[in-house]
Amino acid sequence: MRFPVSAVALSALLMAACGPAVQPPTTAGPVPDGATSSGVDAAASLITAASVGGHVEYLASDRMRGRDTPSPELDLAAAYLADRFREYGLTPMGDDGGFIQRWPHEDSRLDVAAMRFEARSQDATMSLRYATDYFVLPSRTDSVVADAVFAGAARPGASLPADARGRFVVMFVADTASQAWQQNLSAGLQAAFQVGAAGVVAIVDPDFDPQLIGRIAGEVQGQVAPFPVFGVAYEAGRDMVRQGGLDLDAVRNRSDGSVTPLDGVRIAVSTPITTGTVMVPNVVAVLPGSDPARRDEYVVYSAHFDHVGVGQPDAAGDSIYNGADDNASGTTAVLEAARAFAALDQAPARSVMFVMVSGEEKGLLGSRWFVENPPVPVTQMVANINADMVGRNAPDSVVAIGQEYSDLGETVQRVARRHPGLGLTVAPDQWPEEQLFFRSDQFNFLAKEIPALFFTTGLHDQYHEPSDEAHLIDSDKLARIARLVFHLGHEIATAPERPRWTPDGLAEVRRLTGRN
């Protein structure tokens, strides 16, 4: 659930690193029975708790070192997926007749040993500690020295006066436990960018978990911002503002649009980065359709197989962010659906494509490359089924986000009713305020006006933590979800008509993807 870095989108990336405030989905009652196809059911029955567990254990093992984009382990994971597709007898759809599609990733890395953040006053120099007192999104200008001004609380609709130009704008960001964190910081960053600030120092709410400073510092490696943006822990920020003669506790919620110079305080930062282009993998395969009239239409499954690599150690000393649920679980669901499709006696009428993407954690980059450089025209892609974090929480439910945007919502509910043995209620979006439909890889398919559903089971305490490990995955639930999405894809691939947008759904998609 990432966005590319820009002045406006920086807060979305930071919000995603902290995780939206969501809870496991609620559940509902049983669903009625219906008819099924025995051949399709036989293929679905191949998906078991044991078969899904093996994939998760491999992809989320310490050996994979968190599958960062880029990393040798990401390539190792891609090779594993390609080998499975080859083993299933699927047709490769990557580069040069293979399963791997390479895309160029501009990789930027902080030189942590050479970094510094100093608040200098006439009386003293205050040095902040990286990954303890602050995290940073560096800019191409790796060394900046500028006067500091305090702008009060970041808030929607904020603007800054011209005298903030060329200065570090220090602002307070409240409500870090809610959606308001994203909205407030986004507004503050946009205002600072528009006025031509030298950079932003965002002092986070006192309730912000101090351990998140280190975690975010590790996760935003590889991002480059239009100007340097620092997230500073409240205690360190309060000491810095005090150097300029202000009491942060007293003035932090000021919202009159003015700025106050921090008397005599100059902020000096050095955030040197090294940059290079690395070719990183997506993995793409297809099961050709059986109907000559419809085999050139494609149902597209997607899941991201990257995670955030190695970062700050937790209290137990574990620094490998294994990413079992995020997103070895979704990758496994798509992989097992592919295996079931390959086992059918007869392929469905339409072709079925399986796209494993990297770079999701860096801003949905792999899926964006795929839709911009597709192996078949995007106009021939009739639907996207995306799975991201589908292995945890309540055992009898899964959330399918986007049901109201197209008739795919009716289709998935019909499929669930037809297969009560799955024991799954398909719940609607439980967190509409988070706009999660536009924050995972289905976003890039939506931008091409391809109807989509996003399957997830919600967040948990292990989200983006080293403790997101394979033994916590509910393999039985994951297997049932994999069977559900297999049945759904088969239904779409055999239906006489392509999925259709609702008029309101398409209008909203066009608005939020910038197509109108």
Coordinates of C-alpha atoms in Angstrom, one line a residue:
M1 CA 0.0 0.0 0.0
R2 CA 2.5 2.5 -1.2
F3 CA 2.7 5.6 -3.4
P4 CA 5.6 7.1 -5.3
V5 CA 7.4 9.9 -3.4
S6 CA 6.4 13.5 -4.2
A7 CA 5.7 16.6 -2.1
V8 CA 2.1 15.6 -1.9
A9 CA 2.5 11.9 -1.6
L10 CA 5.3 11.8 1.1
S11 CA 2.7 11.5 3.8
A12 CA 1.1 8.5 2.2
L13 CA 4.4 6.7 2.3
L14 CA 5.0 7.6 5.9
M15 CA 1.4 6.6 6.8
A16 CA 1.9 3.3 5.1
A17 CA 5.1 2.7 7.0
C18 CA 3.2 3.3 10.3
G19 CA 0.2 1.3 9.2
P20 CA -3.4 2.4 9.0
A21 CA -5.4 2.0 12.1
V22 CA -7.5 -1.0 11.1
Q23 CA -8.8 -4.0 13.0
P24 CA -9.6 -7.5 11.8
P25 CA -12.8 -7.8 9.8
T26 CA -16.1 -8.5 11.5
T27 CA -17.9 -11.7 10.6
A28 CA -21.5 -12.5 9.4
G29 CA -23.7 -15.6 9.3
P30 CA -23.6 -18.6 7.0
V31 CA -24.3 -18.4 3.3
P32 CA -26.6 -20.7 1.3
D33 CA -25.5 -23.6 -0.8
G34 CA -25.4 -23.8 -4.6
A35 CA -24.2 -25.9 -7.5
T36 CA -20.5 -26.4 -8.4
S37 CA -18.5 -27.9 -11.2
S38 CA -16.8 -31.2 -10.1
G39 CA -13.8 -30.6 -12.3
V40 CA -13.2 -27.2 -10.9
D41 CA -13.8 -28.4 -7.4
A42 CA -11.2 -31.2 -7.9
A43 CA -8.6 -28.6 -9.0
A44 CA -9.5 -26.4 -6.0
S45 CA -9.1 -29.3 -3.6
L46 CA -5.4 -29.4 -4.4
I47 CA -5.0 -26.2 -2.4
T48 CA -4.4 -27.3 1.2
A49 CA -3.0 -25.9 4.4
A50 CA 0.1 -27.9 3.8
S51 CA 0.6 -26.7 0.3
V52 CA 0.3 -23.0 1.2
G53 CA 2.4 -23.4 4.3
G54 CA 5.4 -24.6 2.3
H55 CA 5.4 -21.5 0.1
V56 CA 5.1 -19.1 3.0
E57 CA 7.8 -20.8 5.0
Y58 CA 10.2 -20.5 2.1
L59 CA 9.4 -17.0 1.1
A60 CA 9.4 -15.7 4.7
S61 CA 12.4 -17.6 5.9
D62 CA 15.4 -15.7 7.4
R63 CA 17.3 -16.9 4.3
M64 CA 15.2 -14.4 2.2
R65 CA 16.3 -11.5 4.4
G66 CA 13.0 -9.6 3.9
R67 CA 13.0 -9.7 0.1
D68 CA 13.9 -6.0 -0.3
T69 CA 13.7 -4.2 -3.6
P70 CA 16.4 -4.5 -4.8
S71 CA 18.3 -7.4 -3.2
P72 CA 19.8 -10.8 -4.1
E73 CA 17.1 -12.4 -2.0
L74 CA 14.4 -10.7 -4.1
D75 CA 15.9 -12.4 -7.2
L76 CA 16.0 -15.6 -5.3
A77 CA 12.3 -15.3 -4.5
A78 CA 11.6 -14.5 -8.2
A79 CA 13.4 -17.6 -9.3
Y80 CA 11.4 -19.7 -6.9
L81 CA 8.1 -18.3 -8.3
A82 CA 9.3 -18.8 -11.9
D83 CA 10.3 -22.4 -11.1
R84 CA 6.8 -23.1 -9.7
F85 CA 5.1 -21.6 -12.8
R86 CA 7.4 -23.7 -15.0
E87 CA 6.6 -26.8 -12.9
Y88 CA 2.9 -26.1 -13.4
G89 CA 3.3 -26.0 -17.2
L90 CA 2.2 -22.4 -17.5
T91 CA 3.3 -20.2 -20.5
P92 CA 6.0 -17.6 -19.7
M93 CA 5.1 -14.0 -20.4
G94 CA 8.2 -12.2 -19.2
D95 CA 11.2 -10.9 -21.2
D96 CA 12.9 -13.0 -23.9
G97 CA 10.6 -15.9 -23.6
G98 CA 11.1 -16.4 -19.9
F99 CA 8.9 -15.8 -16.8
I100 CA 10.9 -12.8 -15.5
Q101 CA 10.0 -9.3 -16.5
R102 CA 12.8 -6.9 -15.5
W103 CA 12.2 -3.2 -14.8
P104 CA 14.6 -0.4 -13.9
H105 CA 14.6 0.6 -10.3
E106 CA 16.5 3.8 -9.3
D107 CA 18.0 2.7 -6.0
S108 CA 19.1 5.5 -3.7
R109 CA 20.8 4.7 -0.4
L110 CA 21.7 6.9 2.5
D111 CA 25.3 6.9 3.6
V112 CA 24.3 6.5 7.3
A113 CA 27.9 6.9 8.6
A114 CA 28.2 10.3 7.0
M115 CA 24.7 11.7 8.0
R116 CA 24.2 14.5 10.5
F117 CA 21.3 16.6 11.8
E118 CA 22.4 19.6 13.9
A119 CA 20.4 22.4 15.4
R120 CA 22.9 25.2 16.0
S121 CA 22.3 28.2 18.2
Q122 CA 24.6 30.8 19.7
D123 CA 24.9 28.9 22.9
A124 CA 25.0 25.2 21.8
T125 CA 24.9 22.7 19.0
M126 CA 22.3 20.0 19.4
S127 CA 23.0 16.8 17.4
L128 CA 20.2 14.3 16.8
R129 CA 20.7 10.6 16.4
Y130 CA 19.6 8.9 13.2
A131 CA 17.0 6.1 13.7
T132 CA 16.6 7.1 17.3
D133 CA 15.7 10.8 17.3
Y134 CA 14.7 11.1 13.6
F135 CA 14.2 9.5 10.3
V136 CA 14.7 11.2 7.0
L137 CA 13.6 11.3 3.4
P138 CA 16.7 12.9 1.8
S139 CA 16.8 15.1 -1.3
R140 CA 19.2 15.3 -4.2
T141 CA 20.8 18.2 -2.3
D142 CA 22.6 16.3 0.3
S143 CA 23.9 19.2 2.4
V144 CA 21.7 22.1 3.6
V145 CA 22.2 24.8 6.2
A146 CA 19.3 27.2 6.8
D147 CA 17.5 29.2 9.4
A148 CA 14.5 27.6 11.1
V149 CA 11.0 28.9 11.6
F150 CA 8.2 27.3 13.5
A151 CA 4.8 27.0 11.7
G152 CA 2.6 25.5 14.4
A153 CA 0.4 22.5 13.7
A154 CA 0.2 21.0 10.2
R155 CA -3.4 20.9 9.0
P156 CA -5.5 20.7 5.8
G157 CA -5.9 24.0 4.0
A158 CA -2.6 25.3 5.5
S159 CA -0.5 27.8 3.6
L160 CA 2.8 29.4 4.6
P161 CA 3.9 33.0 4.2
A162 CA 6.7 34.0 1.8
D163 CA 9.2 34.5 4.6
A164 CA 9.3 30.7 5.0
R165 CA 11.1 30.5 1.7
G166 CA 14.6 29.1 1.9
R167 CA 14.2 28.1 5.6
F168 CA 13.6 24.9 7.4
V169 CA 9.9 24.8 8.4
V170 CA 9.4 23.1 11.7
M171 CA 5.9 21.9 12.2
F172 CA 4.0 19.7 14.7
V173 CA 2.0 16.7 13.4
A174 CA -0.8 15.6 15.6
D175 CA -3.0 12.5 15.7
T176 CA -0.4 10.0 14.5
A177 CA -2.7 7.1 15.5
S178 CA -5.4 8.1 13.1
Q179 CA -6.0 9.0 9.4
A180 CA -5.5 12.7 10.4
W181 CA -1.8 12.0 10.6
Q182 CA -1.7 11.5 6.9
Q183 CA -3.9 14.4 6.1
N184 CA -2.1 16.8 8.4
L185 CA 1.4 16.0 7.2
S186 CA 0.4 16.0 3.6
A187 CA -1.0 19.5 3.9
G188 CA 2.1 20.7 5.7
L189 CA 4.5 19.2 3.2
Q190 CA 2.6 20.6 0.3
A191 CA 2.5 24.1 1.8
A192 CA 6.3 24.0 2.5
F193 CA 7.0 22.8 -1.0
Q194 CA 4.9 25.4 -2.7
V195 CA 6.5 28.3 -0.7
G196 CA 10.1 27.0 -1.6
A197 CA 11.2 25.9 1.9
A198 CA 14.7 24.5 2.3
G199 CA 13.2 21.5 4.1
V200 CA 10.7 20.3 6.7
V201 CA 11.2 19.1 10.2
A202 CA 8.0 17.3 11.3
I203 CA 7.8 16.9 15.1
V204 CA 5.6 13.9 15.7
D205 CA 2.9 13.6 18.3
P206 CA 4.0 12.6 21.9
D207 CA 1.9 9.5 21.5
F208 CA 4.0 8.3 18.5
D209 CA 5.7 5.0 19.3
P210 CA 9.4 5.8 19.6
Q211 CA 10.3 2.4 18.1
L212 CA 8.7 3.5 14.9
I213 CA 11.4 6.1 14.3
G214 CA 13.9 3.4 13.8
R215 CA 11.6 1.2 11.8
I216 CA 10.6 4.0 9.4
A217 CA 14.3 5.0 9.0
G218 CA 14.9 1.5 7.7
E219 CA 11.8 1.4 5.5
V220 CA 12.3 4.7 3.6
Q221 CA 15.8 3.8 2.5
G222 CA 15.7 4.1 -1.3
Q223 CA 13.3 7.1 -1.4
V224 CA 14.3 10.5 -2.6
A225 CA 12.2 13.6 -1.8
P226 CA 12.0 17.0 -3.6
F227 CA 13.5 18.5 -0.4
P228 CA 14.8 17.0 2.8
V229 CA 12.0 15.9 5.1
F230 CA 12.8 14.8 8.7
G231 CA 10.5 13.1 11.2
V232 CA 11.7 14.0 14.7
A233 CA 10.6 12.4 18.0
Y234 CA 8.7 14.8 20.2
E235 CA 11.3 15.0 23.0
A236 CA 14.1 15.9 20.6
G237 CA 11.9 18.3 18.8
R238 CA 10.9 20.0 22.0
D239 CA 14.5 20.5 23.0
M240 CA 15.3 21.9 19.5
V241 CA 12.4 24.4 19.6
R242 CA 13.4 25.5 23.1
Q243 CA 16.8 26.5 21.7
G244 CA 14.8 29.1 19.7
G245 CA 12.9 30.5 22.6
L246 CA 9.6 28.6 22.2
D247 CA 7.8 26.2 24.5
L248 CA 6.6 23.4 22.1
D249 CA 4.0 22.2 24.7
A250 CA 2.4 25.7 24.6
V251 CA 2.5 26.5 20.9
R252 CA 2.4 23.2 19.1
N253 CA -1.4 23.4 18.2
R254 CA -1.2 27.0 16.9
S255 CA -2.9 27.1 13.5
D256 CA -3.1 30.7 12.4
G257 CA -0.9 30.3 9.3
S258 CA 2.0 32.4 10.6
V259 CA 5.6 31.4 11.2
T260 CA 7.8 32.3 14.1
P261 CA 11.6 32.5 13.7
L262 CA 13.4 30.2 16.1
D263 CA 15.8 32.9 17.2
G264 CA 19.4 32.1 16.3
V265 CA 18.7 28.5 15.4
R266 CA 20.2 27.2 12.1
I267 CA 19.6 23.7 11.1
A268 CA 22.5 21.9 9.4
V269 CA 21.9 18.6 7.7
S270 CA 23.9 16.2 5.6
T271 CA 22.2 13.3 4.0
P272 CA 24.5 12.0 1.4
I273 CA 23.1 9.3 -0.9
T274 CA 24.4 7.0 -3.6
T275 CA 22.2 6.4 -6.6
G276 CA 22.2 3.7 -9.3
T277 CA 19.8 1.9 -11.5
V278 CA 19.2 -1.8 -10.8
M279 CA 17.1 -4.1 -13.0
V280 CA 14.6 -5.9 -10.7
P281 CA 12.1 -8.7 -11.3
N282 CA 8.4 -9.2 -11.8
V283 CA 7.3 -12.7 -12.6
V284 CA 4.6 -13.3 -15.2
A285 CA 2.9 -16.4 -16.5
V286 CA -0.4 -17.3 -18.3
L287 CA -2.8 -20.2 -18.8
P288 CA -4.1 -19.7 -22.4
G289 CA -7.8 -19.8 -22.7
S290 CA -9.7 -22.5 -24.5
D291 CA -12.2 -20.4 -26.5
P292 CA -10.7 -19.0 -29.7
A293 CA -13.2 -16.1 -29.5
R294 CA -12.2 -15.1 -25.9
R295 CA -8.7 -16.4 -25.3
D296 CA -7.3 -12.9 -26.1
E297 CA -9.0 -11.6 -23.0
Y298 CA -7.3 -12.0 -19.7
V299 CA -8.2 -12.3 -16.0
V300 CA -5.2 -11.0 -14.2
Y301 CA -4.2 -12.1 -10.7
S302 CA -1.6 -10.0 -8.9
A303 CA 0.4 -10.0 -5.6
H304 CA 3.6 -8.3 -4.5
F305 CA 6.4 -10.6 -3.3
D306 CA 8.8 -8.0 -2.0
H307 CA 9.0 -6.7 1.6
V308 CA 11.2 -4.2 3.4
G309 CA 14.4 -6.2 4.0
V310 CA 16.6 -5.9 7.0
G311 CA 16.2 -3.0 9.4
Q312 CA 16.3 -1.9 13.0
P313 CA 16.3 -4.9 15.4
D314 CA 13.3 -5.4 17.7
A315 CA 13.5 -6.0 21.5
A316 CA 14.5 -9.6 20.8
G317 CA 17.3 -8.5 18.5
D318 CA 15.6 -9.7 15.3
S319 CA 16.4 -7.4 12.4
I320 CA 15.0 -9.5 9.5
Y321 CA 11.5 -8.2 8.4
N322 CA 10.3 -11.6 7.1
G323 CA 7.0 -10.4 5.6
A324 CA 5.1 -13.6 6.1
D325 CA 1.7 -12.0 5.9
D326 CA 2.9 -9.0 3.9
N327 CA 3.0 -10.4 1.4
A328 CA 4.2 -14.0 1.3
S329 CA 0.5 -14.8 2.0
G330 CA -0.9 -13.0 -1.0
T331 CA 1.9 -14.3 -3.2
T332 CA 1.1 -17.9 -2.0
A333 CA -2.7 -17.4 -2.7
V334 CA -2.0 -16.4 -6.3
L335 CA 0.6 -19.2 -6.7
E336 CA -1.8 -21.8 -5.5
A337 CA -4.6 -20.5 -7.7
A338 CA -2.2 -20.8 -10.6
R339 CA -1.5 -24.4 -9.7
A340 CA -5.3 -25.2 -9.5
F341 CA -5.9 -23.6 -12.9
A342 CA -3.0 -25.6 -14.4
A343 CA -4.6 -28.8 -13.1
L344 CA -8.0 -28.3 -14.8
D345 CA -8.9 -30.8 -17.5
Q346 CA -9.9 -27.9 -19.7
A347 CA -8.8 -24.3 -19.4
P348 CA -11.5 -21.7 -19.1
A349 CA -12.7 -19.7 -22.1
R350 CA -10.6 -16.6 -21.3
S351 CA -6.9 -16.7 -20.5
V352 CA -5.7 -16.3 -17.0
M353 CA -2.5 -14.3 -16.2
F354 CA -0.5 -14.4 -13.0
V355 CA 1.6 -11.4 -12.2
M356 CA 4.0 -11.4 -9.2
V357 CA 5.3 -7.9 -8.7
S358 CA 8.2 -6.3 -6.8
G359 CA 8.7 -2.8 -5.6
E360 CA 5.2 -2.5 -4.0
E361 CA 6.8 -1.4 -0.7
K362 CA 8.7 1.3 -2.7
G363 CA 5.6 2.9 -4.2
L364 CA 3.7 0.3 -6.3
L365 CA 6.6 0.4 -8.8
G366 CA 6.6 -3.1 -10.2
S367 CA 2.9 -3.1 -11.0
R368 CA 3.1 0.3 -12.5
W369 CA 5.9 -0.9 -14.8
F370 CA 3.8 -4.0 -15.7
V371 CA 0.7 -2.0 -16.8
E372 CA 2.9 0.5 -18.7
N373 CA 4.8 -2.3 -20.4
P374 CA 2.3 -5.2 -20.6
P375 CA 2.9 -8.4 -22.5
V376 CA -0.7 -8.0 -23.9
P377 CA -2.7 -4.8 -24.4
V378 CA -4.3 -3.6 -21.2
T379 CA -7.6 -3.3 -23.1
Q380 CA -7.6 -7.1 -23.2
M381 CA -7.4 -7.4 -19.4
V382 CA -10.9 -7.8 -18.2
A383 CA -10.3 -7.9 -14.4
N384 CA -7.7 -7.8 -11.7
I385 CA -7.7 -9.9 -8.6
N386 CA -5.1 -8.6 -6.1
A387 CA -4.2 -10.3 -2.8
D388 CA -2.2 -8.5 -0.1
M389 CA -2.0 -9.7 3.5
V390 CA -4.5 -12.6 3.5
G391 CA -3.2 -14.9 6.2
R392 CA -4.3 -13.6 9.6
N393 CA -7.1 -12.5 11.8
A394 CA -10.7 -13.9 12.0
P395 CA -10.7 -17.4 10.6
D396 CA -14.1 -17.1 8.9
S397 CA -13.9 -13.9 6.9
V398 CA -11.9 -12.1 4.3
V399 CA -12.4 -8.5 3.1
A400 CA -12.9 -7.9 -0.7
I401 CA -12.4 -4.1 -1.2
G402 CA -13.9 -2.5 -4.2
Q403 CA -17.1 -4.6 -4.4
E404 CA -19.3 -1.5 -5.0
Y405 CA -17.2 -0.2 -7.9
S406 CA -18.2 -2.9 -10.4
D407 CA -20.3 -6.1 -10.8
L408 CA -17.3 -8.0 -9.5
G409 CA -18.9 -7.4 -6.1
E410 CA -22.0 -9.4 -7.1
T411 CA -19.8 -12.1 -8.6
V412 CA -17.7 -12.7 -5.6
Q413 CA -20.7 -12.9 -3.3
R414 CA -22.3 -15.4 -5.7
V415 CA -19.1 -17.5 -5.7
A416 CA -19.0 -17.4 -1.9
R417 CA -22.6 -18.6 -1.7
R418 CA -21.9 -21.4 -4.1
H419 CA -19.0 -22.7 -2.0
P420 CA -20.2 -22.6 1.7
G421 CA -17.6 -25.3 2.5
L422 CA -15.0 -22.6 2.3
G423 CA -16.4 -21.2 5.6
L424 CA -15.7 -17.6 4.5
T425 CA -17.8 -14.5 4.7
V426 CA -16.7 -12.0 2.0
A427 CA -17.0 -8.7 3.9
P428 CA -17.1 -5.3 2.3
D429 CA -14.5 -2.7 3.0
Q430 CA -14.2 -2.4 6.8
W431 CA -12.0 0.8 6.6
P432 CA -13.4 3.1 3.9
E433 CA -11.8 6.1 5.5
E434 CA -8.4 4.6 4.7
Q435 CA -9.1 4.4 0.9
L436 CA -7.3 1.1 0.7
F437 CA -8.7 0.4 -2.7
F438 CA -6.2 3.0 -4.0
R439 CA -3.2 1.9 -1.9
S440 CA -2.1 -1.5 -3.2
D441 CA -1.1 -2.9 -6.6
Q442 CA -4.7 -2.9 -7.9
F443 CA -4.3 0.9 -8.1
N444 CA -2.2 0.7 -11.2
F445 CA -4.8 -1.6 -12.9
L446 CA -7.6 0.8 -11.8
A447 CA -5.6 3.6 -13.5
K448 CA -6.0 1.7 -16.7
E449 CA -9.8 1.3 -16.0
I450 CA -9.5 -2.5 -15.4
P451 CA -12.2 -3.6 -12.8
A452 CA -10.5 -5.0 -9.7
L453 CA -11.1 -6.5 -6.3
F454 CA -8.5 -6.3 -3.5
F455 CA -8.5 -9.2 -1.0
T456 CA -7.1 -8.6 2.5
T457 CA -7.6 -9.8 6.0
G458 CA -6.5 -6.6 7.7
L459 CA -3.5 -5.5 9.8
H460 CA -2.2 -6.8 13.1
D461 CA 0.5 -6.0 15.6
Q462 CA 3.2 -7.7 13.4
Y463 CA 2.6 -5.5 10.4
H464 CA 6.0 -4.3 9.1
E465 CA 7.7 -5.9 12.1
P466 CA 10.4 -8.6 12.3
S467 CA 7.8 -10.7 14.1
D468 CA 5.7 -11.1 10.9
E469 CA 6.8 -14.7 10.6
A470 CA 5.5 -17.9 9.0
H471 CA 4.4 -19.6 12.2
L472 CA 1.8 -16.9 12.7
I473 CA 0.0 -17.5 9.4
D474 CA -3.3 -19.4 9.6
S475 CA -2.5 -21.8 6.8
D476 CA -6.0 -23.3 6.8
K477 CA -7.6 -19.9 6.3
L478 CA -5.0 -19.0 3.7
A479 CA -5.8 -22.2 1.8
R480 CA -9.5 -21.4 1.8
I481 CA -8.9 -17.9 0.6
A482 CA -6.8 -19.2 -2.2
R483 CA -9.6 -21.6 -3.2
L484 CA -12.1 -18.7 -3.1
V485 CA -10.0 -16.5 -5.4
F486 CA -9.4 -19.5 -7.7
H487 CA -13.2 -20.0 -8.0
L488 CA -13.7 -16.3 -8.5
G489 CA -11.2 -16.1 -11.3
H490 CA -12.7 -19.2 -13.0
E491 CA -16.1 -17.6 -12.8
I492 CA -14.9 -14.5 -14.5
A493 CA -12.9 -16.4 -17.1
T494 CA -15.9 -18.4 -18.2
A495 CA -18.6 -15.7 -18.0
P496 CA -20.2 -14.7 -21.3
E497 CA -19.6 -11.0 -20.6
R498 CA -16.7 -9.0 -19.3
P499 CA -17.0 -7.4 -15.8
R500 CA -18.6 -4.0 -15.9
W501 CA -18.1 -0.9 -13.8
T502 CA -20.9 0.8 -12.1
P503 CA -21.3 4.4 -13.4
D504 CA -20.5 5.8 -9.9
G505 CA -17.6 3.4 -9.5
L506 CA -15.9 4.3 -12.7
A507 CA -16.4 8.0 -12.0
E508 CA -14.7 7.7 -8.6
V509 CA -11.9 5.6 -10.1
R510 CA -11.3 8.2 -12.7
R511 CA -11.3 11.0 -10.1
L512 CA -8.9 9.2 -7.7
T513 CA -6.5 8.0 -10.4
G514 CA -6.3 11.3 -12.1
R515 CA -8.0 10.3 -15.3
N516 CA -10.4 13.1 -15.4

